[in-house]
Amino acid sequence: MSVKKEIFGVTKTGETVTAYVIENGTISVRVIDYGANLVNVFAPDKNGNLADIILGYDDVEGYESNPAFFGALVGPSANRIAGASFTIDGKEYHLPANDGVNNLHTDKDHGLHKTMWKALPGEDFVTFTTHVPDGMYGMPGDRYFSVTYSVTEDNALNIHYHATSDKPTIINLTNHAYWNLDGYDAGSILDTVLELHGSAFTPVVKGAIPTGEIRNVAGTVFDFTKPRKIGQDIDKDEEQLLLVGGYDHNFVVDGYDGEGNYRLAAKACSEKSGRVMEVYTTLPGVQFYAGNFINAPGAKGGKDCGKRCAFALETQFYPDSIHHENFPSCVFGGERVYDSMTKYLFDIL
């Protein structure tokens, strides 16, 4: 197990960006202090060949742009908030309307994924920390965030998120890695087999805003409770798919108890490469996005990344939870401290 430090580049404002490589002899992960972004995940296939299995960029400039949030540490509020506004304790707050009239991922240009974090490396981990003052992003609270990336002996990437605030505020952190188990440059993910431990999902209206309903997936195109290929029904004439161009929905993690216990949220595998990835989380939801609108020319290796060349499994509180009392609350502050963990466990078929 080791952590190596290397220069990744320089930002347009002259700040030196450092990359940290965490490896255990089988898998290797690289993260940077610019945005606490996840840059590379190398894992072996059934023949022992290593490949980088997430989308991303080869330089700082790519992450300074990064319109698709490749590998991004998203926050303080991931996913969507209807009307780009919310009310806490009778006071209304306004966020950037950056997705039509709604807010997506807090701030596309200045969010946590585009700020410099302080790094503290250890023997098998790197912890990044940052401070967000009261009022920044239009949200209340003097907030302190930390995220720890670590690699374990059993070939898992762990991400531990922690945040405090002196006022009640929205905190909903995630990592927006885009996965292709055959390699970042391997093309379509429609033959990837996916299993979601979510017997319900949250339907949406136009703009991908949840209605507030929690709907059972049984007998629908959203039933991934048994393994099925991502592409099996993705282009069917079904209202929920048509609204967002395919799968881009929050699934309710079965067995969530709010007590910080890990639950298996998803399992993906490629018959071609033999790679298997299981996703465990302490959070109540996982957003499955099939990459329906990826359009990123000049990514890693100069490759142009297009539609459905990777998928995302974003562990999270449900989108727009602040407007739905029946959803688990993502309001934290004071004695209610935000703390969550997500684990990506890699194996071979």
Coordinates of C-alpha atoms in Angstrom, one line a residue:
M1 CA 0.0 0.0 0.0
S2 CA 1.4 3.4 -0.9
V3 CA 0.6 7.0 -1.6
K4 CA 2.7 8.9 -4.1
K5 CA 2.7 12.6 -4.8
E6 CA 3.3 14.2 -8.2
I7 CA 2.7 17.6 -9.9
F8 CA -0.4 17.5 -12.1
G9 CA -0.2 21.0 -13.6
V10 CA -0.9 24.7 -12.9
T11 CA -4.3 26.4 -12.9
K12 CA -4.9 29.5 -15.1
T13 CA -4.6 31.6 -11.9
G14 CA -1.1 30.2 -11.2
E15 CA -1.9 27.6 -8.5
T16 CA 0.1 24.3 -8.6
V17 CA -2.1 21.3 -8.7
T18 CA -0.8 18.1 -7.0
A19 CA -2.0 14.6 -7.8
Y20 CA -1.9 11.7 -5.2
V21 CA -1.7 8.1 -6.4
I22 CA -3.0 5.5 -4.0
E23 CA -2.3 1.9 -4.8
N24 CA -2.3 -1.5 -3.3
G25 CA -0.5 -3.5 -6.0
T26 CA -3.7 -4.5 -7.8
I27 CA -5.7 -1.3 -8.2
S28 CA -4.5 2.3 -8.5
V29 CA -6.4 5.5 -7.9
R30 CA -5.3 9.1 -8.6
V31 CA -7.0 12.2 -7.1
I32 CA -6.0 15.9 -7.3
D33 CA -6.3 18.8 -4.9
Y34 CA -8.0 20.9 -7.5
G35 CA -11.6 20.2 -6.7
A36 CA -10.7 16.9 -4.9
N37 CA -11.5 15.3 -8.2
L38 CA -11.1 11.6 -9.0
V39 CA -8.9 11.5 -12.1
N40 CA -8.0 7.8 -12.6
V41 CA -9.0 4.4 -11.4
F42 CA -6.9 1.5 -12.8
A43 CA -8.2 -2.0 -12.3
P44 CA -7.3 -5.4 -13.9
D45 CA -9.4 -7.3 -16.3
K46 CA -9.9 -11.1 -16.4
N47 CA -6.5 -11.4 -18.1
G48 CA -4.7 -9.3 -15.6
N49 CA -4.5 -6.3 -17.9
L50 CA -4.8 -2.9 -16.2
A51 CA -7.1 -0.2 -17.7
D52 CA -8.3 3.2 -16.5
I53 CA -12.1 2.8 -16.1
I54 CA -13.3 6.4 -15.6
L55 CA -13.7 9.3 -17.9
G56 CA -11.6 12.4 -17.3
Y57 CA -8.8 14.6 -18.6
D58 CA -5.0 14.5 -18.8
D59 CA -4.5 18.1 -17.6
V60 CA -5.7 20.8 -15.2
E61 CA -7.2 22.7 -18.1
G62 CA -9.7 19.9 -18.7
Y63 CA -10.9 20.0 -15.1
E64 CA -11.1 23.8 -15.1
S65 CA -13.7 23.4 -17.8
N66 CA -15.2 19.9 -17.2
P67 CA -18.8 20.6 -18.3
A68 CA -19.9 17.0 -17.7
F69 CA -18.4 16.8 -14.1
F70 CA -16.0 14.0 -14.9
G71 CA -14.8 12.6 -11.5
A72 CA -16.1 15.7 -9.8
L73 CA -16.6 16.0 -6.0
V74 CA -20.0 17.7 -6.3
G75 CA -21.3 20.0 -3.6
P76 CA -22.4 21.5 -1.3
S77 CA -25.6 20.3 -3.0
A78 CA -25.5 17.6 -5.7
N79 CA -28.2 17.0 -8.3
R80 CA -31.2 19.3 -8.7
I81 CA -33.1 21.8 -6.7
A82 CA -36.4 23.0 -8.2
G83 CA -36.7 26.7 -8.9
A84 CA -33.1 27.2 -7.8
S85 CA -34.4 28.2 -4.4
F86 CA -35.4 26.8 -1.0
T87 CA -36.6 27.9 2.4
I88 CA -35.1 27.0 5.8
D89 CA -36.5 28.3 9.0
G90 CA -38.8 30.7 7.1
K91 CA -36.0 32.3 5.1
E92 CA -35.7 31.9 1.4
Y93 CA -32.4 31.3 -0.4
H94 CA -31.5 31.5 -4.0
L95 CA -28.9 29.5 -6.0
P96 CA -27.7 29.9 -9.6
A97 CA -30.5 29.0 -12.1
N98 CA -28.0 26.9 -14.2
D99 CA -30.3 24.2 -15.5
G100 CA -33.2 26.0 -17.0
V101 CA -35.1 27.5 -14.0
N102 CA -33.6 24.9 -11.7
N103 CA -30.2 24.5 -10.0
L104 CA -27.9 21.6 -10.9
H105 CA -24.9 20.6 -8.7
T106 CA -24.8 24.0 -6.9
D107 CA -22.5 25.9 -9.2
K108 CA -21.1 24.6 -12.5
D109 CA -18.3 27.3 -12.6
H110 CA -17.3 27.8 -9.0
G111 CA -18.5 24.7 -7.1
L112 CA -16.4 22.5 -4.8
H113 CA -15.1 20.6 -7.8
K114 CA -13.5 23.8 -9.1
T115 CA -11.8 25.1 -5.9
M116 CA -8.4 24.3 -4.4
W117 CA -8.5 21.9 -1.4
K118 CA -5.8 21.4 1.2
A119 CA -4.4 17.8 1.2
L120 CA -3.2 15.6 4.0
P121 CA -1.8 12.3 2.7
G122 CA -1.4 9.2 4.8
E123 CA -0.2 5.6 4.3
D124 CA -3.2 4.5 2.3
F125 CA -5.4 7.6 2.0
V126 CA -5.5 11.3 1.2
T127 CA -7.8 13.7 3.0
F128 CA -8.8 17.0 1.4
T129 CA -10.4 19.9 3.3
T130 CA -11.9 23.2 2.4
H131 CA -13.9 26.0 4.0
V132 CA -17.0 27.6 2.5
P133 CA -18.1 30.9 4.2
D134 CA -21.7 31.8 5.1
G135 CA -23.7 32.9 2.1
M136 CA -21.4 31.4 -0.6
Y137 CA -23.4 29.8 -3.4
G138 CA -26.4 31.5 -2.0
M139 CA -26.6 29.1 0.9
P140 CA -26.5 29.6 4.7
G141 CA -23.8 28.4 7.1
D142 CA -20.1 28.7 7.8
R143 CA -19.2 25.3 6.4
Y144 CA -16.2 23.0 6.7
F145 CA -15.9 20.0 4.3
S146 CA -13.5 17.1 4.2
V147 CA -13.3 14.1 1.9
T148 CA -11.0 11.1 2.3
Y149 CA -10.1 8.8 -0.5
S150 CA -8.5 5.5 0.5
V151 CA -7.7 2.1 -1.1
T152 CA -8.1 -1.2 0.8
E153 CA -6.3 -4.5 0.6
D154 CA -9.5 -6.1 -0.8
N155 CA -9.4 -3.8 -3.8
A156 CA -11.9 -1.2 -2.8
L157 CA -11.9 2.6 -3.2
N158 CA -13.5 4.2 -0.2
I159 CA -14.8 7.8 -0.1
H160 CA -15.6 9.3 3.3
Y161 CA -17.4 12.6 3.3
H162 CA -17.7 14.9 6.3
A163 CA -19.2 18.4 6.8
T164 CA -20.2 20.7 9.5
S165 CA -22.1 24.0 9.5
D166 CA -23.0 26.6 12.1
K167 CA -26.5 27.0 10.5
P168 CA -29.0 24.7 9.0
T169 CA -28.2 24.3 5.4
I170 CA -28.3 21.8 2.5
I171 CA -25.4 19.3 2.4
N172 CA -25.6 16.6 -0.2
L173 CA -22.2 15.5 -1.5
T174 CA -21.4 12.9 -4.2
N175 CA -18.7 11.9 -6.6
H176 CA -19.7 12.1 -10.3
A177 CA -17.3 9.5 -11.7
Y178 CA -18.3 8.1 -15.1
W179 CA -17.5 4.4 -15.4
N180 CA -16.8 2.2 -18.3
L181 CA -15.6 -1.2 -17.1
D182 CA -13.9 -2.0 -20.4
G183 CA -11.8 1.2 -20.2
Y184 CA -12.4 4.9 -20.6
D185 CA -11.9 4.7 -24.3
A186 CA -13.9 1.5 -25.0
G187 CA -17.1 3.0 -26.4
S188 CA -20.7 2.1 -25.6
I189 CA -21.8 0.9 -22.1
L190 CA -25.1 -0.5 -23.3
D191 CA -24.0 -4.1 -22.9
T192 CA -22.8 -3.5 -19.3
V193 CA -24.9 -5.6 -17.0
L194 CA -26.3 -3.6 -14.0
E195 CA -28.1 -4.6 -10.9
L196 CA -29.6 -2.0 -8.6
H197 CA -30.6 -2.8 -5.0
G198 CA -33.4 -0.3 -5.3
S199 CA -36.9 -1.6 -5.4
A200 CA -38.3 1.9 -5.9
F201 CA -37.3 5.1 -7.7
T202 CA -38.4 8.7 -7.7
P203 CA -40.2 9.7 -10.9
V204 CA -39.6 13.1 -12.5
V205 CA -41.3 15.8 -14.5
K206 CA -39.7 17.9 -17.2
G207 CA -36.3 19.3 -16.0
A208 CA -35.7 16.0 -14.1
I209 CA -37.3 17.3 -10.9
P210 CA -38.8 14.6 -8.7
T211 CA -42.6 14.6 -8.3
G212 CA -42.3 13.5 -4.7
E213 CA -43.7 10.0 -5.5
I214 CA -41.7 6.9 -4.5
R215 CA -42.7 4.3 -7.1
N216 CA -42.1 0.6 -7.1
V217 CA -40.0 -0.6 -10.0
A218 CA -41.5 -4.1 -10.3
G219 CA -42.7 -4.9 -13.9
T220 CA -41.2 -1.6 -15.3
V221 CA -38.2 -0.7 -17.4
F222 CA -36.6 0.5 -14.1
D223 CA -36.5 -2.9 -12.6
F224 CA -32.8 -3.6 -12.2
T225 CA -33.4 -5.7 -9.0
K226 CA -32.2 -8.6 -11.2
P227 CA -29.2 -8.1 -13.5
R228 CA -30.0 -6.7 -16.9
K229 CA -28.1 -4.9 -19.6
I230 CA -28.2 -1.2 -19.5
G231 CA -29.3 -1.0 -23.1
Q232 CA -32.1 -3.6 -22.8
D233 CA -34.9 -1.0 -22.5
I234 CA -33.2 2.3 -22.6
D235 CA -34.8 3.5 -25.8
K236 CA -38.3 2.3 -25.2
D237 CA -41.3 4.6 -25.6
E238 CA -41.8 5.2 -21.9
E239 CA -42.6 8.6 -20.5
Q240 CA -39.9 8.6 -17.8
L241 CA -37.2 7.6 -20.2
L242 CA -38.3 10.1 -22.8
L243 CA -38.2 13.0 -20.3
V244 CA -34.5 12.6 -19.7
G245 CA -33.3 10.8 -22.8
G246 CA -32.9 7.5 -21.1
Y247 CA -31.9 6.6 -17.5
D248 CA -31.2 9.5 -15.3
H249 CA -33.1 8.7 -12.1
N250 CA -32.7 8.4 -8.4
F251 CA -33.1 4.9 -7.0
V252 CA -34.1 4.3 -3.4
V253 CA -31.4 2.1 -1.7
D254 CA -33.1 -0.9 -0.1
G255 CA -32.5 -1.2 3.6
Y256 CA -31.3 2.4 4.2
D257 CA -31.6 3.0 8.0
G258 CA -30.1 6.4 8.5
E259 CA -27.6 4.9 11.0
G260 CA -24.5 5.1 8.8
N261 CA -24.5 1.4 7.9
Y262 CA -23.3 0.3 4.5
R263 CA -25.8 -1.1 2.0
L264 CA -25.1 -2.6 -1.4
A265 CA -26.6 -0.1 -3.8
A266 CA -25.4 -1.4 -7.2
K267 CA -23.4 -4.0 -9.0
A268 CA -22.1 -3.6 -12.6
C269 CA -20.2 -6.1 -14.6
S270 CA -18.7 -6.4 -18.1
E271 CA -18.7 -9.9 -19.7
K272 CA -16.1 -8.6 -22.2
S273 CA -13.4 -7.5 -19.7
G274 CA -14.7 -9.5 -16.8
R275 CA -14.5 -6.5 -14.5
V276 CA -17.1 -6.3 -11.7
M277 CA -17.8 -3.2 -9.5
E278 CA -20.0 -3.2 -6.5
V279 CA -21.1 0.1 -5.0
Y280 CA -21.9 0.3 -1.2
T281 CA -23.1 3.4 0.5
T282 CA -24.5 4.7 3.8
L283 CA -26.7 7.1 1.8
P284 CA -30.4 6.7 0.9
G285 CA -30.2 7.1 -2.9
V286 CA -28.2 6.4 -6.0
Q287 CA -28.6 8.4 -9.2
F288 CA -28.1 6.1 -12.2
Y289 CA -27.2 8.1 -15.2
A290 CA -26.5 6.3 -18.5
G291 CA -24.5 9.1 -20.0
N292 CA -27.4 10.1 -22.4
F293 CA -25.9 13.6 -23.1
I294 CA -22.2 13.2 -22.7
N295 CA -20.4 15.4 -25.2
A296 CA -16.8 16.0 -24.3
P297 CA -14.3 16.4 -27.1
G298 CA -10.6 16.2 -26.2
A299 CA -10.8 14.2 -23.0
K300 CA -8.2 11.6 -21.9
G301 CA -5.8 10.6 -24.6
G302 CA -7.4 13.2 -26.9
K303 CA -10.5 11.0 -27.1
D304 CA -13.9 12.6 -27.9
C305 CA -16.4 11.2 -25.3
G306 CA -19.9 10.9 -26.6
K307 CA -23.4 9.6 -25.8
R308 CA -23.6 6.6 -23.5
C309 CA -19.9 5.9 -23.4
A310 CA -19.9 5.7 -19.6
F311 CA -22.4 5.5 -16.8
A312 CA -22.6 7.2 -13.4
L313 CA -23.8 5.8 -10.0
E314 CA -24.0 8.9 -7.8
T315 CA -24.7 8.0 -4.1
Q316 CA -26.7 10.8 -2.6
F317 CA -29.8 12.1 -0.8
Y318 CA -32.7 12.2 -3.2
P319 CA -32.7 15.2 -5.7
D320 CA -34.8 18.2 -4.5
S321 CA -35.2 16.6 -1.1
I322 CA -35.6 20.1 0.4
H323 CA -39.0 20.4 -1.2
H324 CA -40.4 16.9 -0.3
E325 CA -41.1 16.2 3.4
N326 CA -41.4 12.5 2.6
F327 CA -37.8 12.3 1.4
P328 CA -34.9 11.8 3.8
S329 CA -33.7 15.2 4.9
C330 CA -30.5 16.7 3.6
V331 CA -30.5 19.6 6.0
F332 CA -27.6 19.6 8.3
G333 CA -26.0 22.1 10.8
G334 CA -25.3 22.5 14.4
E335 CA -25.5 19.2 16.2
R336 CA -26.6 17.4 13.0
V337 CA -23.2 16.7 11.3
Y338 CA -23.0 15.4 7.8
D339 CA -21.1 12.1 7.5
S340 CA -21.3 9.5 4.8
M341 CA -19.3 6.8 3.1
T342 CA -19.3 5.2 -0.3
K343 CA -17.3 2.2 -1.3
Y344 CA -16.5 0.9 -4.8
L345 CA -15.3 -2.7 -4.6
F346 CA -13.6 -4.2 -7.7
D347 CA -13.5 -7.9 -8.7
I348 CA -13.4 -10.2 -11.7
L349 CA -16.2 -12.5 -13.0

